XYZ file of N, CA and C in Angstrom:
228
model
N 17.796 -6.351 -11.412
C 16.580 -6.742 -11.896
C 15.744 -7.987 -11.345
N 14.516 -7.777 -11.071
C 13.965 -8.990 -10.415
C 13.782 -9.773 -11.355
N 13.236 -11.278 -10.841
C 13.320 -12.355 -11.721
C 12.034 -12.707 -12.204
N 11.048 -12.211 -11.105
C 9.516 -12.772 -11.496
C 9.276 -14.010 -10.799
N 10.110 -14.599 -10.049
C 9.988 -15.803 -9.379
C 9.722 -15.668 -8.077
N 8.973 -16.329 -7.043
C 9.069 -16.259 -5.759
C 9.398 -17.974 -5.226
N 9.701 -18.074 -4.178
C 10.376 -19.279 -3.534
C 9.793 -19.444 -2.019
N 9.455 -20.566 -1.720
C 9.082 -20.790 -0.317
C 10.241 -21.417 0.382
N 10.944 -20.844 1.105
C 12.173 -21.302 1.710
C 12.074 -21.995 3.119
N 10.802 -21.915 3.646
C 10.645 -22.623 4.791
C 11.468 -22.334 5.695
N 11.691 -20.798 5.841
C 12.921 -20.350 6.883
C 12.409 -19.639 8.014
N 10.836 -19.918 8.262
C 10.211 -19.177 9.433
C 9.765 -17.583 8.897
N 9.891 -17.199 7.635
C 9.286 -16.114 7.504
C 8.012 -15.779 6.921
N 7.331 -16.945 7.280
C 5.794 -16.977 6.912
C 5.313 -16.778 5.608
N 5.763 -17.237 4.419
C 5.241 -16.937 3.265
C 6.304 -17.115 2.164
N 6.034 -16.474 1.000
C 7.156 -16.894 0.051
C 7.780 -15.641 -0.089
N 8.989 -15.819 -0.284
C 10.004 -14.819 -0.576
C 10.179 -14.331 -2.039
N 10.327 -13.236 -2.596
C 10.510 -12.815 -3.826
C 11.869 -12.720 -4.222
N 12.179 -13.527 -5.047
C 13.650 -13.779 -5.926
C 14.076 -12.326 -6.620
N 15.041 -11.646 -5.947
C 15.593 -10.615 -6.380
C 16.619 -10.773 -7.616
N 17.521 -11.276 -7.438
C 18.645 -11.699 -8.311
C 18.603 -13.314 -8.257
N 19.121 -13.935 -9.084
C 19.024 -15.552 -9.284
C 19.740 -16.048 -7.878
N 18.752 -16.620 -7.079
C 19.360 -17.095 -5.741
C 19.357 -16.473 -4.465
N 18.988 -15.005 -4.412
C 18.956 -13.910 -3.765
C 17.368 -13.351 -3.512
N 16.979 -13.278 -2.519
C 15.570 -12.753 -2.167
C 15.588 -11.323 -1.875
N 14.640 -10.684 -1.929
C 14.506 -9.368 -1.484
C 14.616 -9.071 -0.008
N 14.474 -10.112 0.680
C 14.865 -9.881 2.521
C 16.566 -10.351 2.587
N 17.200 -10.625 1.511
C 18.419 -11.052 1.735
C 18.846 -12.570 1.851
N 17.702 -13.432 2.054
C 17.894 -14.808 2.105
C 18.686 -15.339 0.741
N 19.654 -16.352 0.780
C 20.251 -16.908 -0.574
C 19.833 -18.288 -0.524
N 19.876 -18.757 -1.472
C 19.443 -20.281 -1.753
C 19.924 -20.803 -3.084
N 20.055 -22.037 -2.942
C 20.449 -22.722 -4.373
C 19.109 -22.780 -5.344
N 18.862 -21.933 -6.338
C 17.979 -21.989 -7.285
C 17.459 -23.365 -8.162
N 18.818 -24.195 -7.997
C 18.564 -25.453 -8.711
C 18.024 -26.676 -7.856
N 18.046 -26.136 -6.617
C 17.537 -27.083 -5.402
C 16.253 -26.968 -4.922
N 15.615 -25.819 -5.299
C 14.262 -25.551 -4.795
C 13.570 -25.346 -5.928
N 11.958 -25.292 -5.752
C 11.295 -24.989 -6.818
C 10.884 -23.590 -6.731
N 11.268 -22.904 -7.808
C 11.109 -21.493 -7.813
C 9.537 -21.442 -8.806
N 8.701 -20.469 -8.347
C 7.361 -20.315 -9.152
C 7.444 -18.929 -9.705
N 6.933 -18.968 -10.668
C 6.474 -17.547 -11.267
C 5.692 -16.775 -10.632
N 6.022 -15.696 -10.414
C 5.085 -14.796 -9.415
C 3.639 -14.561 -10.087
N 2.613 -15.139 -9.657
C 1.409 -14.883 -10.015
C 0.627 -13.645 -10.024
N 0.379 -13.222 -11.114
C -0.250 -11.613 -11.275
C -1.740 -12.020 -11.508
N -2.863 -11.125 -11.062
C -4.079 -11.392 -11.275
C -4.693 -12.464 -10.688
N -4.113 -12.843 -9.503
C -4.489 -14.148 -8.739
C -5.421 -13.746 -7.755
N -6.367 -14.723 -7.381
C -7.538 -14.769 -6.377
C -6.949 -14.341 -5.154
N -8.012 -14.230 -4.352
C -7.853 -13.851 -2.721
C -7.000 -14.764 -1.736
N -7.213 -16.130 -2.535
C -6.784 -17.186 -1.627
C -5.361 -17.952 -2.062
N -5.207 -17.319 -3.381
C -3.821 -17.733 -3.842
C -2.618 -17.794 -2.989
N -1.726 -18.855 -2.748
C -0.583 -18.823 -1.841
C 0.368 -17.655 -2.053
N 0.387 -17.195 -3.138
C 1.606 -15.894 -3.402
C 1.000 -14.635 -2.835
N -0.144 -14.732 -2.204
C -0.692 -13.512 -1.669
C 0.034 -13.220 -0.263
N 0.507 -14.473 0.305
C 1.201 -14.517 1.355
C 2.618 -14.656 1.301
N 3.314 -13.279 1.296
C 4.549 -13.083 1.198
C 5.188 -12.671 2.340
N 6.515 -13.067 2.648
C 7.502 -12.942 3.671
C 7.402 -11.394 3.885
N 7.200 -10.850 5.150
C 6.855 -9.731 5.599
C 7.969 -8.775 4.969
N 9.633 -9.288 5.194
C 10.402 -8.267 4.722
C 10.625 -7.903 3.239
N 10.128 -9.146 2.376
C 9.931 -9.100 1.004
C 8.702 -8.176 0.499
N 7.527 -8.344 1.368
C 6.401 -7.178 0.897
C 6.809 -6.005 0.996
N 7.568 -5.614 1.763
C 7.837 -3.983 2.347
C 9.245 -3.670 1.537
N 10.005 -4.415 1.010
C 11.083 -4.086 0.317
C 10.713 -2.897 -0.776
N 11.883 -2.096 -1.125
C 11.759 -1.188 -1.970
C 12.448 -1.739 -3.225
N 11.503 -2.298 -4.089
C 12.388 -2.966 -5.274
C 13.214 -1.978 -6.142
N 12.863 -0.785 -6.040
C 13.714 0.145 -6.862
C 15.051 0.244 -6.422
N 14.886 0.184 -5.072
C 16.391 0.528 -4.438
C 17.273 -0.830 -4.472
N 16.685 -1.959 -4.499
C 17.142 -3.260 -4.448
C 17.647 -3.229 -5.963
N 17.135 -2.859 -6.808
C 17.626 -3.140 -8.314
C 18.861 -1.896 -8.746
N 18.625 -0.778 -8.043
C 19.832 0.059 -8.167
C 20.941 -0.359 -7.168
N 20.886 -0.983 -6.237
C 21.974 -1.637 -5.390
C 22.716 -2.731 -6.471
N 21.998 -3.665 -7.042
C 22.464 -4.612 -7.672
C 23.292 -4.071 -8.940
N 22.722 -2.989 -9.362
C 23.569 -2.420 -10.474
C 24.594 -1.520 -10.170
N 24.707 -1.235 -8.725
C 25.880 -0.629 -8.284
C 25.822 0.775 -7.992
N 24.379 1.250 -8.250
C 24.069 2.791 -7.879
C 23.768 3.040 -6.625
N 24.060 2.251 -5.485
C 23.913 2.446 -4.264
C 24.565 3.605 -3.662
N 23.860 4.542 -2.980
C 24.388 5.718 -2.546
C 24.185 5.724 -0.986
N 25.157 5.970 -0.338
C 25.103 5.834 1.177
C 25.082 7.033 1.783
């Protein structure tokens, strides 16, 4: 289940990463959630809001597939 947070990891992904599970992003990056500032993912934001710039991999991730994998429903 997604957390509803984004984080700027400064990892060269050129944008905010979406937190999938606590401490894990859609793009597979892991981080210490107590050491970094996590922001609630803004909805109904203006066109110039920083959350409009997501990491490419996070923006293209299939969140349903990710949630299913986290629940052990991954089918290969």
